[in-house]
Amino acid sequence: MNRRQLLAGAAAGVSILSRPWAARAQQGITLNGAVQFNDDHVFTRALVRFEELVKQYYTAQPVNFVLHKNSSLGLEKQYFEYMSAGRGAVDYGIVSPAHMSTFSRAAPFVDAPFLFTGLPQWNLVLDQDLFAPVAQEIERRARVALIGYAGGGVRNIFANKRITDMAGLRGLKVRVQGAPIWSRTFQAAGMSPSVIAYNEVYNGIQNNVIEAGENEAAGVEAMRFYEVAPNLIMTQHAITIRPICFSTQSLARLPAPLQEAIKRAGKEAGAFGRHAESTEDGQKIAELERAGRLRQVEFTQRAELKRAVDPVMVAYAREVDAEGIFNRINAITA
């Protein structure tokens, strides 16, 4: 089945969602989700957990979840657009904040490089809901609610050559996410960043269009990046935050108790995803290294790397009106 057929089938659920919910009590409700990865990936497992929790908290009528996996409905950028449109093609999914920048300039700041000192601080920031102003802006302008926060993978650079210091990074052709902060920080570190589609990274390295990319362990494993770039440069430049998103237009068409169940389940499924990914991250790297697929390479000048990008981060926070959030994050010690 091709993507057009899948979208047509998913959109057919709109007519069902558009009716008064009481009239759907017997036939149930169908919600469409999307994820780029397979069953094993932590994002997929977090969304399956979300489904399980919704069904646990809402039993008044059947709720059918259809989760489209393996990028069958495109990539995260498309998922967010579908959710924003509110027509039922995608009702929920996990999306990188970088893909929300059209609606909120501050959105990519949620997942910016060199924002956190480590996982303890990262957890405290999420527990204190410091990104609430950004989430509110996204919900208002994009009509997509951030109902939970998954993530927790530490991002490093995977490359087709061994790099240990700042000199090795100079001129490195590396793929980065589309949000401007990624290109700016990587340029400040002396690299040559390029924005290309995530599903083109493997071929890009294979064909020498780029030399490297950056990702957490789950992504490196799922996309088999180690086959073309077996050197994992331990820059530890970011810790992922991946919001679980839900179309507010889809949500508004549902009975109030189900809306509450979805919000509750989203928060708990996000916590489940964070724990799973942060726990498994180092294990995946170790397993890939033991299998001879990946080589961890110590980066000896991380402090110098952070100093190079700090002025860019300060300027960016001011530019996107996130200076207050940035200062509150920096004030948290863990």
Short mmCIF file of C-alpha atoms in Angstrom, two decimals:
data_model
loop_
_atom_site.label_atom_id
_atom_site.label_comp_id
_atom_site.label_asym_id
_atom_site.label_seq_id
_atom_site.Cartn_x
_atom_site.Cartn_y
_atom_site.Cartn_z
CA MET A 1 0.00 0.00 0.00
CA ASN A 2 1.47 3.36 -0.97
CA ARG A 3 1.54 6.55 1.04
CA ARG A 4 -1.35 8.14 -0.88
CA GLN A 5 -3.59 5.17 -0.14
CA LEU A 6 -2.63 5.24 3.53
CA LEU A 7 -3.44 8.94 3.79
CA ALA A 8 -6.74 8.45 2.03
CA GLY A 9 -7.67 5.67 4.44
CA ALA A 10 -6.58 7.67 7.45
CA ALA A 11 -8.46 10.76 6.31
CA ALA A 12 -11.62 8.68 5.97
CA GLY A 13 -11.78 8.69 9.76
CA VAL A 14 -12.53 12.42 9.65
CA SER A 15 -16.18 11.84 8.88
CA ILE A 16 -16.42 9.65 11.94
CA LEU A 17 -14.66 12.17 14.17
CA SER A 18 -16.81 15.01 12.87
CA ARG A 19 -20.03 13.49 14.22
CA PRO A 20 -21.22 14.05 17.79
CA TRP A 21 -19.33 11.67 20.01
CA ALA A 22 -22.44 10.17 21.52
CA ALA A 23 -23.43 8.82 18.11
CA ARG A 24 -20.11 6.97 17.88
CA ALA A 25 -20.51 5.09 21.14
CA GLN A 26 -21.25 1.78 19.50
CA GLN A 27 -18.78 1.87 16.62
CA GLY A 28 -15.89 3.31 18.60
CA ILE A 29 -13.33 5.96 17.76
CA THR A 30 -10.31 5.59 15.51
CA LEU A 31 -7.15 7.64 16.07
CA ASN A 32 -4.25 7.67 13.61
CA GLY A 33 -0.66 7.96 14.76
CA ALA A 34 2.66 8.08 12.93
CA VAL A 35 6.29 7.30 13.69
CA GLN A 36 9.39 7.04 11.51
CA PHE A 37 10.67 3.85 13.08
CA ASN A 38 9.95 0.15 13.57
CA ASP A 39 8.51 -1.74 16.54
CA ASP A 40 11.82 -1.87 18.42
CA HIS A 41 12.54 1.85 18.45
CA VAL A 42 11.89 3.64 21.74
CA PHE A 43 9.65 6.26 20.04
CA THR A 44 7.38 3.50 18.77
CA ARG A 45 7.30 1.85 22.17
CA ALA A 46 6.43 5.17 23.84
CA LEU A 47 3.46 5.61 21.47
CA VAL A 48 2.32 2.03 22.09
CA ARG A 49 2.48 2.77 25.81
CA PHE A 50 0.39 5.88 25.18
CA GLU A 51 -2.25 3.72 23.47
CA GLU A 52 -2.27 1.24 26.36
CA LEU A 53 -2.70 3.99 28.94
CA VAL A 54 -5.53 5.70 27.07
CA LYS A 55 -7.42 2.42 26.93
CA GLN A 56 -6.75 1.89 30.62
CA TYR A 57 -8.07 5.33 31.59
CA TYR A 58 -11.02 5.46 29.20
CA THR A 59 -13.40 2.50 28.99
CA ALA A 60 -16.72 4.12 28.03
CA GLN A 61 -16.38 2.99 24.41
CA PRO A 62 -13.78 1.35 22.14
CA VAL A 63 -10.85 3.48 21.01
CA ASN A 64 -8.94 2.07 18.04
CA PHE A 65 -5.37 3.21 17.52
CA VAL A 66 -3.76 2.86 14.08
CA LEU A 67 -0.03 3.59 14.36
CA HIS A 68 1.63 3.98 10.96
CA LYS A 69 5.29 2.97 11.35
CA ASN A 70 8.51 3.01 9.33
CA SER A 71 7.86 6.44 7.77
CA SER A 72 4.89 5.08 5.82
CA LEU A 73 3.21 8.50 6.12
CA GLY A 74 6.39 10.48 5.50
CA LEU A 75 8.68 12.10 8.07
CA GLU A 76 8.08 14.01 11.30
CA LYS A 77 7.76 17.36 9.51
CA GLN A 78 4.83 15.96 7.54
CA TYR A 79 3.26 14.44 10.67
CA PHE A 80 3.23 17.84 12.35
CA GLU A 81 1.65 19.46 9.29
CA TYR A 82 -1.05 16.78 9.22
CA MET A 83 -1.78 17.28 12.92
CA SER A 84 -1.93 21.04 12.46
CA ALA A 85 -4.40 20.64 9.58
CA GLY A 86 -6.62 18.62 11.93
CA ARG A 87 -8.23 16.43 9.30
CA GLY A 88 -7.46 13.09 10.94
CA ALA A 89 -4.66 11.90 8.62
CA VAL A 90 -2.42 12.00 11.72
CA ASP A 91 -3.93 12.67 15.13
CA TYR A 92 -0.85 11.96 17.27
CA GLY A 93 2.86 11.29 16.96
CA ILE A 94 6.34 12.10 18.20
CA VAL A 95 7.97 15.08 16.49
CA SER A 96 11.29 16.85 16.92
CA PRO A 97 10.85 20.48 18.06
CA ALA A 98 13.00 21.53 15.10
CA HIS A 99 10.01 20.80 12.85
CA MET A 100 7.76 23.21 14.75
CA SER A 101 9.73 26.38 13.99
CA THR A 102 7.19 27.58 11.38
CA PHE A 103 4.74 28.14 14.22
CA SER A 104 7.09 29.07 17.06
CA ARG A 105 10.54 30.58 16.71
CA ALA A 106 11.37 29.29 20.18
CA ALA A 107 10.38 25.68 19.44
CA PRO A 108 13.86 24.51 18.31
CA PHE A 109 15.28 25.96 21.53
CA VAL A 110 13.60 23.09 23.40
CA ASP A 111 16.01 20.68 21.75
CA ALA A 112 18.97 22.98 21.12
CA PRO A 113 22.56 21.68 21.31
CA PHE A 114 24.64 22.47 24.42
CA LEU A 115 21.54 23.43 26.40
CA PHE A 116 21.94 20.94 29.25
CA THR A 117 24.87 19.96 31.45
CA GLY A 118 23.67 16.37 31.69
CA LEU A 119 20.71 14.07 32.29
CA PRO A 120 20.08 15.12 35.93
CA GLN A 121 19.63 18.77 34.93
CA TRP A 122 17.61 17.74 31.86
CA ASN A 123 15.18 15.76 34.05
CA LEU A 124 14.75 18.67 36.46
CA VAL A 125 13.97 21.06 33.61
CA LEU A 126 11.24 18.75 32.33
CA ASP A 127 9.87 18.06 35.81
CA GLN A 128 9.55 21.82 36.38
CA ASP A 129 7.86 22.28 32.99
CA LEU A 130 10.13 25.17 32.02
CA PHE A 131 9.15 24.87 28.38
CA ALA A 132 5.46 25.55 29.11
CA PRO A 133 5.50 29.00 27.40
CA VAL A 134 6.83 27.42 24.20
CA ALA A 135 4.25 24.62 24.33
CA GLN A 136 1.47 27.17 24.81
CA GLU A 137 2.60 29.16 21.78
CA ILE A 138 2.75 26.02 19.63
CA GLU A 139 -0.72 24.97 20.73
CA ARG A 140 -2.13 28.42 20.02
CA ARG A 141 -0.54 28.89 16.60
CA ALA A 142 -0.19 25.34 15.25
CA ARG A 143 -3.23 23.81 16.97
CA VAL A 144 -1.06 20.95 18.19
CA ALA A 145 -0.77 20.14 21.90
CA LEU A 146 2.46 18.83 23.42
CA ILE A 147 0.93 16.29 25.80
CA GLY A 148 4.15 14.61 26.97
CA TYR A 149 7.91 14.69 26.61
CA ALA A 150 9.86 11.63 25.48
CA GLY A 151 13.54 11.59 24.50
CA GLY A 152 16.63 11.26 26.67
CA GLY A 153 19.19 10.11 24.15
CA VAL A 154 22.59 11.80 24.26
CA ARG A 155 23.55 12.95 20.77
CA ASN A 156 27.04 12.48 19.37
CA ILE A 157 28.62 12.86 15.93
CA PHE A 158 28.96 9.73 13.79
CA ALA A 159 31.61 10.13 11.10
CA ASN A 160 33.48 8.24 8.42
CA LYS A 161 36.78 9.26 10.01
CA ARG A 162 38.28 9.41 13.48
CA ILE A 163 38.11 12.83 15.19
CA THR A 164 39.39 13.60 18.66
CA ASP A 165 39.68 17.40 18.93
CA MET A 166 38.61 20.79 17.58
CA ALA A 167 41.16 20.62 14.80
CA GLY A 168 39.55 17.44 13.53
CA LEU A 169 36.13 19.10 13.43
CA ARG A 170 37.34 21.96 11.27
CA GLY A 171 35.56 21.86 7.92
CA LEU A 172 33.72 18.60 8.73
CA LYS A 173 30.78 18.21 6.35
CA VAL A 174 28.04 17.20 8.79
CA ARG A 175 24.28 16.86 8.44
CA VAL A 176 22.27 18.84 10.98
CA GLN A 177 18.60 19.41 11.67
CA GLY A 178 16.81 22.19 9.83
CA ALA A 179 16.45 24.65 12.72
CA PRO A 180 18.93 27.55 12.34
CA ILE A 181 20.44 27.06 15.81
CA TRP A 182 21.97 23.76 14.69
CA SER A 183 23.74 25.25 11.69
CA ARG A 184 24.89 28.27 13.71
CA THR A 185 26.38 26.30 16.60
CA PHE A 186 28.09 23.77 14.35
CA GLN A 187 29.52 26.59 12.22
CA ALA A 188 30.78 28.30 15.37
CA ALA A 189 32.63 25.08 16.19
CA GLY A 190 34.36 25.20 12.79
CA MET A 191 32.26 22.56 11.01
CA SER A 192 30.50 22.80 7.64
CA PRO A 193 26.87 21.87 8.39
CA SER A 194 24.31 20.87 5.76
CA VAL A 195 20.55 20.45 6.13
CA ILE A 196 19.39 17.33 4.31
CA ALA A 197 16.48 14.99 4.92
CA TYR A 198 17.00 12.44 7.67
CA ASN A 199 16.32 9.52 5.34
CA GLU A 200 19.02 10.75 2.95
CA VAL A 201 21.85 10.81 5.50
CA TYR A 202 23.01 7.24 4.88
CA ASN A 203 23.34 7.72 1.13
CA GLY A 204 24.83 11.16 1.63
CA ILE A 205 27.75 9.71 3.59
CA GLN A 206 28.04 6.71 1.30
CA ASN A 207 28.36 9.03 -1.72
CA ASN A 208 30.71 11.49 0.03
CA VAL A 209 28.20 14.34 -0.09
CA ILE A 210 28.69 14.62 3.67
CA GLU A 211 31.16 13.01 6.05
CA ALA A 212 29.11 12.83 9.23
CA GLY A 213 25.81 13.28 11.00
CA GLU A 214 24.69 13.58 14.60
CA ASN A 215 22.21 11.45 16.48
CA GLU A 216 21.41 9.53 19.62
CA ALA A 217 22.18 5.81 19.87
CA ALA A 218 18.64 4.70 19.00
CA GLY A 219 18.76 6.59 15.71
CA VAL A 220 22.25 5.39 14.83
CA GLU A 221 21.12 1.82 15.39
CA ALA A 222 17.73 2.08 13.65
CA MET A 223 19.11 3.82 10.55
CA ARG A 224 22.28 1.69 10.46
CA PHE A 225 24.46 4.79 10.20
CA TYR A 226 27.35 2.80 11.64
CA GLU A 227 27.69 1.00 8.30
CA VAL A 228 28.88 4.17 6.55
CA ALA A 229 30.18 6.15 9.55
CA PRO A 230 31.50 3.74 12.20
CA ASN A 231 33.30 6.38 14.32
CA LEU A 232 31.11 7.75 17.12
CA ILE A 233 32.74 11.01 18.22
CA MET A 234 31.66 11.48 21.84
CA THR A 235 30.86 15.19 21.71
CA GLN A 236 27.73 14.71 23.87
CA HIS A 237 26.44 17.95 22.41
CA ALA A 238 22.71 17.49 23.07
CA ILE A 239 20.11 15.51 24.99
CA THR A 240 16.97 14.89 23.00
CA ILE A 241 13.51 16.10 23.89
CA ARG A 242 10.83 14.57 21.68
CA PRO A 243 7.30 15.80 22.44
CA ILE A 244 4.33 13.50 22.10
CA CYS A 245 1.95 15.64 20.05
CA PHE A 246 -1.81 15.56 19.55
CA SER A 247 -3.92 17.59 17.15
CA THR A 248 -6.12 19.94 19.20
CA GLN A 249 -8.78 19.85 16.49
CA SER A 250 -8.94 16.06 16.72
CA LEU A 251 -8.93 16.31 20.51
CA ALA A 252 -11.85 18.76 20.55
CA ARG A 253 -14.03 16.29 18.65
CA LEU A 254 -13.65 13.66 21.36
CA PRO A 255 -15.74 13.23 24.54
CA ALA A 256 -14.36 15.17 27.50
CA PRO A 257 -13.42 12.07 29.55
CA LEU A 258 -11.39 10.74 26.61
CA GLN A 259 -9.66 14.10 26.23
CA GLU A 260 -8.60 13.90 29.87
CA ALA A 261 -7.42 10.30 29.44
CA ILE A 262 -5.32 11.33 26.43
CA LYS A 263 -3.66 14.19 28.32
CA ARG A 264 -2.92 11.99 31.31
CA ALA A 265 -1.62 9.15 29.14
CA GLY A 266 0.56 11.52 27.11
CA LYS A 267 2.37 12.77 30.18
CA GLU A 268 2.94 9.26 31.53
CA ALA A 269 3.96 7.81 28.15
CA GLY A 270 6.48 10.63 27.79
CA ALA A 271 7.99 9.75 31.16
CA PHE A 272 8.10 6.10 30.08
CA GLY A 273 9.92 7.07 26.87
CA ARG A 274 12.44 9.26 28.72
CA HIS A 275 13.30 6.53 31.18
CA ALA A 276 13.61 3.90 28.46
CA GLU A 277 15.76 5.95 26.11
CA SER A 278 18.08 7.41 28.73
CA THR A 279 18.57 3.94 30.24
CA GLU A 280 19.13 2.16 26.94
CA ASP A 281 21.28 4.82 25.25
CA GLY A 282 24.64 3.75 26.64
CA GLN A 283 23.68 0.08 26.41
CA LYS A 284 23.04 0.36 22.67
CA ILE A 285 26.41 2.01 22.07
CA ALA A 286 28.19 -0.68 24.07
CA GLU A 287 26.37 -3.44 22.19
CA LEU A 288 27.22 -1.95 18.80
CA GLU A 289 30.85 -1.59 19.84
CA ARG A 290 31.05 -5.19 21.10
CA ALA A 291 29.62 -6.34 17.77
CA GLY A 292 32.38 -4.48 15.94
CA ARG A 293 29.94 -2.13 14.23
CA LEU A 294 30.87 1.08 15.99
CA ARG A 295 33.93 2.63 17.61
CA GLN A 296 33.57 5.15 20.41
CA VAL A 297 36.10 7.93 19.97
CA GLU A 298 36.86 10.14 22.94
CA PHE A 299 36.55 13.83 22.15
CA THR A 300 39.20 15.50 24.29
CA GLN A 301 38.14 19.14 23.91
CA ARG A 302 34.48 19.22 24.83
CA ALA A 303 34.96 22.22 27.13
CA GLU A 304 36.56 24.12 24.26
CA LEU A 305 33.73 23.06 21.98
CA LYS A 306 31.12 24.41 24.39
CA ARG A 307 33.00 27.71 24.80
CA ALA A 308 32.98 28.13 21.03
CA VAL A 309 29.19 27.80 20.82
CA ASP A 310 28.16 29.56 24.06
CA PRO A 311 27.94 33.06 22.49
CA VAL A 312 25.72 31.66 19.73
CA MET A 313 23.38 30.10 22.28
CA VAL A 314 23.11 33.33 24.28
CA ALA A 315 22.33 35.34 21.13
CA TYR A 316 19.83 32.76 19.89
CA ALA A 317 17.93 32.66 23.19
CA ARG A 318 17.59 36.44 23.03
CA GLU A 319 16.56 36.35 19.37
CA VAL A 320 13.68 33.88 19.89
CA ASP A 321 12.50 35.47 23.16
CA ALA A 322 13.64 32.47 25.21
CA GLU A 323 16.19 34.33 27.33
CA GLY A 324 14.10 33.85 30.47
CA ILE A 325 13.83 30.11 29.92
CA PHE A 326 17.56 29.91 29.14
CA ASN A 327 18.45 31.72 32.36
CA ARG A 328 16.17 29.47 34.42
CA ILE A 329 17.78 26.37 32.89
CA ASN A 330 21.27 27.68 33.63
CA ALA A 331 20.23 28.39 37.22
CA ILE A 332 19.41 24.72 37.78
CA THR A 333 22.31 22.70 39.10
CA ALA A 334 22.19 18.93 39.40
#
